[in-house]
């Protein structure tokens, strides 16, 4: 953990380099420091995953856009950052601000070319069960930060 999951309308693929968006958001997450100056998130546990929705309905289906002389080809993107509890509210806000700022920068050009609904939420809810059994973290255990 943390995992940033992006669900977006598939029509955005033609106007967006989603791999670059994912990398930029991951870098933003990894740049956040706690009050002691340590990275908030583990390098090996930081993940950004994006899933295009091939089927979707957005708003009024484009009627208002067409009436305004635009294409009416709306899009959406929902970003949900899930991180484990244990971080102060100030650190959680810092993370939210860093990711939000990066998303605004990365998605700014998209907003210049089309109408798109963007939502970003940070989820620090209760964990019912949490198991980690991969081997990616082992690679970074020797790294000094």
Short mmCIF file of N, CA and C in Angstrom, two decimals:
data_model
loop_
_atom_site.label_atom_id
_atom_site.label_comp_id
_atom_site.label_asym_id
_atom_site.label_seq_id
_atom_site.Cartn_x
_atom_site.Cartn_y
_atom_site.Cartn_z
N UNK A 1 0.86 -1.15 0.00
CA UNK A 1 0.00 0.00 0.00
C UNK A 1 0.91 1.22 0.00
N UNK A 2 0.64 2.26 -0.59
CA UNK A 2 -0.65 2.77 -1.07
C UNK A 2 -0.92 2.36 -2.51
N UNK A 3 -2.20 2.35 -2.82
CA UNK A 3 -2.62 2.07 -4.18
C UNK A 3 -3.50 3.21 -4.65
N UNK A 4 -3.17 3.76 -5.79
CA UNK A 4 -4.00 4.76 -6.44
C UNK A 4 -4.63 4.08 -7.64
N UNK A 5 -5.95 3.94 -7.60
CA UNK A 5 -6.68 3.27 -8.67
C UNK A 5 -7.44 4.33 -9.45
N UNK A 6 -7.27 4.29 -10.76
CA UNK A 6 -7.92 5.24 -11.64
C UNK A 6 -8.90 4.49 -12.52
N UNK A 7 -10.15 4.92 -12.49
CA UNK A 7 -11.17 4.40 -13.39
C UNK A 7 -11.54 5.55 -14.30
N UNK A 8 -11.50 5.33 -15.60
CA UNK A 8 -11.78 6.43 -16.52
C UNK A 8 -12.52 5.95 -17.76
N UNK A 9 -13.23 6.87 -18.39
CA UNK A 9 -13.95 6.53 -19.60
C UNK A 9 -12.95 6.25 -20.72
N UNK A 10 -13.17 5.16 -21.43
CA UNK A 10 -12.24 4.72 -22.45
C UNK A 10 -12.02 5.72 -23.57
N UNK A 11 -12.93 6.66 -23.75
CA UNK A 11 -12.76 7.65 -24.82
C UNK A 11 -11.63 8.63 -24.51
N UNK A 12 -11.09 8.62 -23.30
CA UNK A 12 -9.98 9.52 -22.98
C UNK A 12 -8.65 8.99 -23.51
N UNK A 13 -8.59 7.72 -23.84
CA UNK A 13 -7.32 7.14 -24.31
C UNK A 13 -6.75 7.85 -25.53
N UNK A 14 -7.62 8.33 -26.40
CA UNK A 14 -7.11 8.98 -27.61
C UNK A 14 -6.52 10.36 -27.34
N UNK A 15 -6.81 10.94 -26.17
CA UNK A 15 -6.34 12.29 -25.85
C UNK A 15 -5.35 12.32 -24.69
N UNK A 16 -4.98 11.17 -24.16
CA UNK A 16 -4.23 11.14 -22.92
C UNK A 16 -3.19 10.03 -22.95
N UNK A 17 -2.00 10.32 -22.47
CA UNK A 17 -0.96 9.30 -22.29
C UNK A 17 -1.10 8.78 -20.86
N UNK A 18 -1.92 7.76 -20.70
CA UNK A 18 -2.24 7.27 -19.36
C UNK A 18 -1.01 6.71 -18.65
N UNK A 19 -0.07 6.13 -19.39
CA UNK A 19 1.16 5.64 -18.75
C UNK A 19 1.92 6.80 -18.12
N UNK A 20 1.98 7.93 -18.80
CA UNK A 20 2.66 9.10 -18.25
C UNK A 20 1.90 9.67 -17.06
N UNK A 21 0.59 9.64 -17.10
CA UNK A 21 -0.21 10.10 -15.97
C UNK A 21 0.07 9.22 -14.75
N UNK A 22 0.07 7.90 -14.95
CA UNK A 22 0.34 6.98 -13.84
C UNK A 22 1.72 7.22 -13.25
N UNK A 23 2.72 7.38 -14.10
CA UNK A 23 4.09 7.61 -13.61
C UNK A 23 4.18 8.93 -12.85
N UNK A 24 3.56 9.96 -13.39
CA UNK A 24 3.58 11.26 -12.73
C UNK A 24 2.90 11.23 -11.36
N UNK A 25 1.79 10.51 -11.26
CA UNK A 25 1.09 10.40 -9.99
C UNK A 25 1.88 9.56 -8.99
N UNK A 26 2.51 8.49 -9.46
CA UNK A 26 3.35 7.68 -8.57
C UNK A 26 4.52 8.51 -8.05
N UNK A 27 5.13 9.30 -8.92
CA UNK A 27 6.24 10.15 -8.49
C UNK A 27 5.78 11.17 -7.46
N UNK A 28 4.58 11.71 -7.65
CA UNK A 28 4.03 12.67 -6.68
C UNK A 28 3.84 11.99 -5.33
N UNK A 29 3.31 10.77 -5.33
CA UNK A 29 3.11 10.04 -4.09
C UNK A 29 4.44 9.79 -3.39
N UNK A 30 5.44 9.42 -4.16
CA UNK A 30 6.74 9.11 -3.57
C UNK A 30 7.50 10.35 -3.11
N UNK A 31 7.09 11.50 -3.55
CA UNK A 31 7.78 12.74 -3.16
C UNK A 31 7.34 13.27 -1.79
N UNK A 32 6.24 12.78 -1.27
CA UNK A 32 5.69 13.30 -0.02
C UNK A 32 6.50 12.79 1.16
N UNK A 33 6.83 13.70 2.05
CA UNK A 33 7.62 13.39 3.25
C UNK A 33 6.78 13.62 4.49
N UNK A 34 7.08 12.87 5.53
CA UNK A 34 6.39 13.06 6.82
C UNK A 34 7.10 14.18 7.60
N UNK A 35 6.70 14.36 8.84
CA UNK A 35 7.25 15.45 9.64
C UNK A 35 8.73 15.25 9.97
N UNK A 36 9.22 14.03 9.87
CA UNK A 36 10.63 13.75 10.12
C UNK A 36 11.46 13.76 8.83
N UNK A 37 10.81 14.03 7.70
CA UNK A 37 11.51 14.07 6.43
C UNK A 37 11.63 12.73 5.73
N UNK A 38 10.98 11.71 6.27
CA UNK A 38 11.02 10.38 5.65
C UNK A 38 9.89 10.25 4.63
N UNK A 39 10.12 9.41 3.64
CA UNK A 39 9.10 9.15 2.64
C UNK A 39 7.85 8.59 3.32
N UNK A 40 6.71 9.11 2.97
CA UNK A 40 5.45 8.65 3.56
C UNK A 40 5.13 7.23 3.11
N UNK A 41 5.46 6.93 1.86
CA UNK A 41 5.09 5.64 1.29
C UNK A 41 6.33 4.82 0.94
N UNK A 42 6.24 3.51 1.10
CA UNK A 42 7.37 2.65 0.73
C UNK A 42 7.50 2.57 -0.79
N UNK A 43 8.71 2.62 -1.26
CA UNK A 43 8.98 2.59 -2.69
C UNK A 43 8.38 1.33 -3.33
N UNK A 44 8.58 0.21 -2.72
CA UNK A 44 8.10 -1.05 -3.29
C UNK A 44 6.61 -1.26 -3.19
N UNK A 45 5.94 -0.47 -2.36
CA UNK A 45 4.51 -0.67 -2.18
C UNK A 45 3.64 0.32 -2.91
N UNK A 46 4.25 1.30 -3.55
CA UNK A 46 3.50 2.35 -4.23
C UNK A 46 3.08 1.88 -5.61
N UNK A 47 1.77 1.93 -5.85
CA UNK A 47 1.24 1.46 -7.12
C UNK A 47 0.18 2.42 -7.64
N UNK A 48 0.18 2.63 -8.94
CA UNK A 48 -0.87 3.39 -9.61
C UNK A 48 -1.39 2.50 -10.73
N UNK A 49 -2.67 2.25 -10.71
CA UNK A 49 -3.31 1.35 -11.67
C UNK A 49 -4.43 2.10 -12.38
N UNK A 50 -4.52 1.99 -13.68
CA UNK A 50 -5.56 2.69 -14.44
C UNK A 50 -6.37 1.70 -15.26
N UNK A 51 -7.69 1.85 -15.20
CA UNK A 51 -8.60 0.96 -15.91
C UNK A 51 -9.58 1.77 -16.75
N UNK A 52 -9.53 1.61 -18.06
CA UNK A 52 -10.51 2.30 -18.90
C UNK A 52 -11.85 1.55 -18.87
N UNK A 53 -12.91 2.30 -18.80
CA UNK A 53 -14.25 1.72 -18.87
C UNK A 53 -14.69 1.76 -20.33
N UNK A 54 -14.86 0.59 -20.96
CA UNK A 54 -15.25 0.60 -22.37
C UNK A 54 -16.71 1.03 -22.56
N UNK A 55 -17.51 0.87 -21.53
CA UNK A 55 -18.93 1.24 -21.60
C UNK A 55 -19.19 2.24 -20.48
N UNK A 56 -19.80 3.35 -20.81
CA UNK A 56 -20.05 4.39 -19.82
C UNK A 56 -21.13 5.33 -20.31
N UNK A 57 -21.74 6.03 -19.40
CA UNK A 57 -22.69 7.10 -19.69
C UNK A 57 -22.30 8.26 -18.79
N UNK A 58 -22.08 9.42 -19.36
CA UNK A 58 -21.66 10.59 -18.60
C UNK A 58 -22.70 11.68 -18.77
N UNK A 59 -23.20 12.16 -17.66
CA UNK A 59 -24.07 13.32 -17.61
C UNK A 59 -25.26 13.19 -18.55
N UNK A 60 -25.48 14.19 -19.39
CA UNK A 60 -26.66 14.21 -20.26
C UNK A 60 -26.39 13.59 -21.63
N UNK A 61 -25.28 12.88 -21.76
CA UNK A 61 -24.96 12.24 -23.03
C UNK A 61 -24.43 13.19 -24.08
N UNK A 62 -24.11 14.41 -23.68
CA UNK A 62 -23.52 15.37 -24.61
C UNK A 62 -24.45 16.43 -25.12
N UNK A 63 -25.71 16.42 -24.68
CA UNK A 63 -26.68 17.38 -25.20
C UNK A 63 -26.27 18.83 -24.93
N UNK A 64 -25.88 19.13 -23.69
CA UNK A 64 -25.51 20.50 -23.36
C UNK A 64 -24.24 20.92 -24.10
N UNK A 65 -23.31 19.99 -24.25
CA UNK A 65 -22.09 20.29 -24.99
C UNK A 65 -22.39 20.62 -26.44
N UNK A 66 -23.21 19.82 -27.06
CA UNK A 66 -23.58 20.08 -28.46
C UNK A 66 -24.34 21.39 -28.60
N UNK A 67 -25.24 21.66 -27.65
CA UNK A 67 -26.00 22.92 -27.69
C UNK A 67 -25.09 24.13 -27.54
N UNK A 68 -23.94 23.94 -26.86
CA UNK A 68 -22.98 25.02 -26.67
C UNK A 68 -21.97 25.09 -27.82
N UNK A 69 -22.17 24.26 -28.85
CA UNK A 69 -21.27 24.28 -29.99
C UNK A 69 -20.03 23.43 -29.80
N UNK A 70 -20.03 22.57 -28.78
CA UNK A 70 -18.90 21.67 -28.52
C UNK A 70 -19.24 20.27 -29.02
N UNK A 71 -18.32 19.35 -28.83
CA UNK A 71 -18.53 18.00 -29.37
C UNK A 71 -19.57 17.20 -28.59
N UNK A 72 -19.70 17.41 -27.31
CA UNK A 72 -20.59 16.59 -26.51
C UNK A 72 -20.00 15.25 -26.13
N UNK A 73 -18.74 15.05 -26.46
CA UNK A 73 -18.04 13.80 -26.14
C UNK A 73 -17.39 13.94 -24.76
N UNK A 74 -18.18 13.76 -23.73
CA UNK A 74 -17.70 13.93 -22.35
C UNK A 74 -16.86 12.74 -21.92
N UNK A 75 -16.04 12.96 -20.91
CA UNK A 75 -15.28 11.89 -20.30
C UNK A 75 -15.32 12.01 -18.80
N UNK A 76 -14.83 10.99 -18.11
CA UNK A 76 -14.72 11.06 -16.66
C UNK A 76 -13.45 10.34 -16.22
N UNK A 77 -13.00 10.72 -15.02
CA UNK A 77 -11.89 10.03 -14.39
C UNK A 77 -12.11 10.07 -12.89
N UNK A 78 -12.04 8.91 -12.28
CA UNK A 78 -12.18 8.79 -10.83
C UNK A 78 -10.88 8.22 -10.29
N UNK A 79 -10.25 8.96 -9.39
CA UNK A 79 -9.00 8.53 -8.77
C UNK A 79 -9.27 8.26 -7.30
N UNK A 80 -8.92 7.07 -6.85
CA UNK A 80 -9.11 6.69 -5.45
C UNK A 80 -7.79 6.21 -4.88
N UNK A 81 -7.28 6.97 -3.91
CA UNK A 81 -6.03 6.61 -3.25
C UNK A 81 -6.36 5.93 -1.94
N UNK A 82 -5.94 4.70 -1.84
CA UNK A 82 -6.16 3.91 -0.62
C UNK A 82 -4.83 3.79 0.09
N UNK A 83 -4.78 4.27 1.34
CA UNK A 83 -3.56 4.11 2.13
C UNK A 83 -3.93 3.60 3.51
N UNK A 84 -3.01 2.89 4.10
CA UNK A 84 -3.24 2.30 5.41
C UNK A 84 -3.29 3.39 6.48
N UNK A 85 -3.98 3.09 7.55
CA UNK A 85 -4.05 4.02 8.68
C UNK A 85 -2.68 4.15 9.34
N UNK A 86 -2.57 5.09 10.26
CA UNK A 86 -1.33 5.25 11.00
C UNK A 86 -0.60 6.53 10.65
N UNK A 87 -1.06 7.23 9.64
CA UNK A 87 -0.46 8.51 9.28
C UNK A 87 -1.32 9.64 9.85
N UNK A 88 -0.69 10.69 10.29
CA UNK A 88 -1.43 11.80 10.88
C UNK A 88 -2.34 12.44 9.83
N UNK A 89 -3.35 13.17 10.32
CA UNK A 89 -4.24 13.87 9.40
C UNK A 89 -3.47 14.89 8.56
N UNK A 90 -2.47 15.52 9.15
CA UNK A 90 -1.66 16.49 8.41
C UNK A 90 -0.92 15.81 7.27
N UNK A 91 -0.38 14.63 7.52
CA UNK A 91 0.33 13.89 6.47
C UNK A 91 -0.66 13.42 5.41
N UNK A 92 -1.82 12.96 5.83
CA UNK A 92 -2.85 12.55 4.87
C UNK A 92 -3.24 13.71 3.96
N UNK A 93 -3.40 14.90 4.54
CA UNK A 93 -3.72 16.08 3.75
C UNK A 93 -2.58 16.43 2.80
N UNK A 94 -1.35 16.32 3.29
CA UNK A 94 -0.18 16.59 2.46
C UNK A 94 -0.15 15.67 1.25
N UNK A 95 -0.45 14.41 1.48
CA UNK A 95 -0.51 13.44 0.38
C UNK A 95 -1.61 13.83 -0.60
N UNK A 96 -2.79 14.13 -0.07
CA UNK A 96 -3.91 14.53 -0.93
C UNK A 96 -3.59 15.75 -1.76
N UNK A 97 -2.95 16.73 -1.15
CA UNK A 97 -2.59 17.95 -1.88
C UNK A 97 -1.55 17.66 -2.96
N UNK A 98 -0.55 16.84 -2.65
CA UNK A 98 0.51 16.53 -3.63
C UNK A 98 -0.07 15.78 -4.83
N UNK A 99 -0.91 14.79 -4.57
CA UNK A 99 -1.48 14.01 -5.66
C UNK A 99 -2.46 14.86 -6.46
N UNK A 100 -3.26 15.65 -5.76
CA UNK A 100 -4.22 16.52 -6.43
C UNK A 100 -3.51 17.53 -7.33
N UNK A 101 -2.44 18.13 -6.83
CA UNK A 101 -1.67 19.09 -7.62
C UNK A 101 -1.07 18.43 -8.85
N UNK A 102 -0.51 17.24 -8.67
CA UNK A 102 0.07 16.51 -9.82
C UNK A 102 -1.02 16.17 -10.83
N UNK A 103 -2.18 15.73 -10.35
CA UNK A 103 -3.28 15.38 -11.25
C UNK A 103 -3.73 16.61 -12.03
N UNK A 104 -3.83 17.75 -11.36
CA UNK A 104 -4.24 18.98 -12.06
C UNK A 104 -3.24 19.33 -13.15
N UNK A 105 -1.95 19.20 -12.85
CA UNK A 105 -0.92 19.51 -13.85
C UNK A 105 -0.97 18.51 -15.02
N UNK A 106 -1.07 17.23 -14.69
CA UNK A 106 -1.04 16.19 -15.73
C UNK A 106 -2.30 16.20 -16.59
N UNK A 107 -3.43 16.58 -16.00
CA UNK A 107 -4.70 16.53 -16.72
C UNK A 107 -5.15 17.88 -17.25
N UNK A 108 -4.38 18.92 -16.96
CA UNK A 108 -4.71 20.27 -17.44
C UNK A 108 -4.90 20.33 -18.95
N UNK A 109 -3.97 19.77 -19.72
CA UNK A 109 -4.14 19.80 -21.18
C UNK A 109 -5.41 19.09 -21.65
N UNK A 110 -5.80 18.03 -20.97
CA UNK A 110 -7.02 17.32 -21.32
C UNK A 110 -8.24 18.23 -21.18
N UNK A 111 -8.26 19.02 -20.12
CA UNK A 111 -9.39 19.93 -19.89
C UNK A 111 -9.45 21.04 -20.94
N UNK A 112 -8.36 21.27 -21.63
CA UNK A 112 -8.35 22.28 -22.70
C UNK A 112 -9.01 21.76 -23.98
N UNK A 113 -9.10 20.43 -24.11
CA UNK A 113 -9.59 19.86 -25.36
C UNK A 113 -10.98 19.24 -25.25
N UNK A 114 -11.46 18.99 -24.02
CA UNK A 114 -12.76 18.33 -23.89
C UNK A 114 -13.35 18.56 -22.51
N UNK A 115 -14.62 18.26 -22.37
CA UNK A 115 -15.30 18.29 -21.06
C UNK A 115 -15.07 16.96 -20.38
N UNK A 116 -14.61 17.04 -19.12
CA UNK A 116 -14.30 15.82 -18.38
C UNK A 116 -14.60 16.05 -16.90
N UNK A 117 -15.27 15.08 -16.29
CA UNK A 117 -15.50 15.11 -14.86
C UNK A 117 -14.35 14.42 -14.15
N UNK A 118 -13.73 15.10 -13.19
CA UNK A 118 -12.59 14.55 -12.47
C UNK A 118 -12.90 14.51 -10.98
N UNK A 119 -12.67 13.37 -10.37
CA UNK A 119 -12.89 13.21 -8.93
C UNK A 119 -11.69 12.49 -8.34
N UNK A 120 -11.22 13.00 -7.20
CA UNK A 120 -10.11 12.37 -6.49
C UNK A 120 -10.50 12.22 -5.02
N UNK A 121 -10.37 11.02 -4.50
CA UNK A 121 -10.67 10.76 -3.10
C UNK A 121 -9.52 9.99 -2.45
N UNK A 122 -9.30 10.28 -1.18
CA UNK A 122 -8.32 9.53 -0.38
C UNK A 122 -9.11 8.70 0.61
N UNK A 123 -8.83 7.42 0.64
CA UNK A 123 -9.53 6.47 1.50
C UNK A 123 -8.56 5.92 2.54
N UNK A 124 -8.85 6.20 3.80
CA UNK A 124 -8.04 5.68 4.90
C UNK A 124 -8.99 4.94 5.84
N UNK A 125 -9.82 4.09 5.27
CA UNK A 125 -10.82 3.39 6.04
C UNK A 125 -10.27 2.23 6.84
N UNK A 126 -11.15 1.62 7.58
CA UNK A 126 -10.77 0.48 8.41
C UNK A 126 -10.35 -0.70 7.54
N UNK A 127 -9.34 -1.38 7.99
CA UNK A 127 -8.87 -2.57 7.28
C UNK A 127 -9.42 -3.80 7.99
N UNK A 128 -10.12 -4.61 7.25
CA UNK A 128 -10.66 -5.84 7.80
C UNK A 128 -9.61 -6.94 7.78
N UNK A 129 -8.88 -6.98 6.70
CA UNK A 129 -7.84 -7.99 6.54
C UNK A 129 -6.83 -7.44 5.55
N UNK A 130 -5.55 -7.60 5.83
CA UNK A 130 -4.50 -7.07 4.97
C UNK A 130 -3.35 -8.06 4.93
N UNK A 131 -3.15 -8.68 3.78
CA UNK A 131 -2.05 -9.64 3.63
C UNK A 131 -1.13 -9.17 2.52
N UNK A 132 0.16 -9.24 2.78
CA UNK A 132 1.17 -8.90 1.78
C UNK A 132 2.12 -10.10 1.68
N UNK A 133 2.27 -10.64 0.47
CA UNK A 133 3.11 -11.82 0.36
C UNK A 133 3.91 -11.83 -0.94
N UNK A 134 4.11 -10.68 -1.55
CA UNK A 134 4.93 -10.58 -2.76
C UNK A 134 6.40 -10.49 -2.40
N UNK A 135 7.23 -10.33 -3.41
CA UNK A 135 8.67 -10.23 -3.17
C UNK A 135 9.27 -8.91 -3.65
N UNK A 136 8.44 -7.95 -4.03
CA UNK A 136 8.94 -6.67 -4.54
C UNK A 136 9.60 -5.84 -3.45
N UNK A 137 9.04 -5.83 -2.25
CA UNK A 137 9.62 -5.05 -1.15
C UNK A 137 11.06 -5.49 -0.83
N UNK A 138 11.34 -6.77 -0.97
CA UNK A 138 12.67 -7.28 -0.66
C UNK A 138 13.76 -6.54 -1.45
N UNK A 139 13.47 -6.16 -2.65
CA UNK A 139 14.42 -5.48 -3.51
C UNK A 139 14.84 -4.14 -2.91
N UNK A 140 13.94 -3.47 -2.18
CA UNK A 140 14.21 -2.13 -1.67
C UNK A 140 14.60 -2.10 -0.20
N UNK A 141 14.64 -3.24 0.47
CA UNK A 141 14.99 -3.27 1.89
C UNK A 141 16.41 -2.81 2.14
N UNK A 142 17.30 -3.01 1.18
CA UNK A 142 18.70 -2.64 1.35
C UNK A 142 18.95 -1.19 0.98
N UNK A 143 17.97 -0.57 0.32
CA UNK A 143 18.14 0.81 -0.12
C UNK A 143 18.11 1.76 1.08
N UNK A 144 19.01 2.70 1.09
CA UNK A 144 19.05 3.70 2.15
C UNK A 144 18.35 4.94 1.66
N UNK A 145 17.45 5.45 2.48
CA UNK A 145 16.72 6.66 2.10
C UNK A 145 17.11 7.80 2.99
#
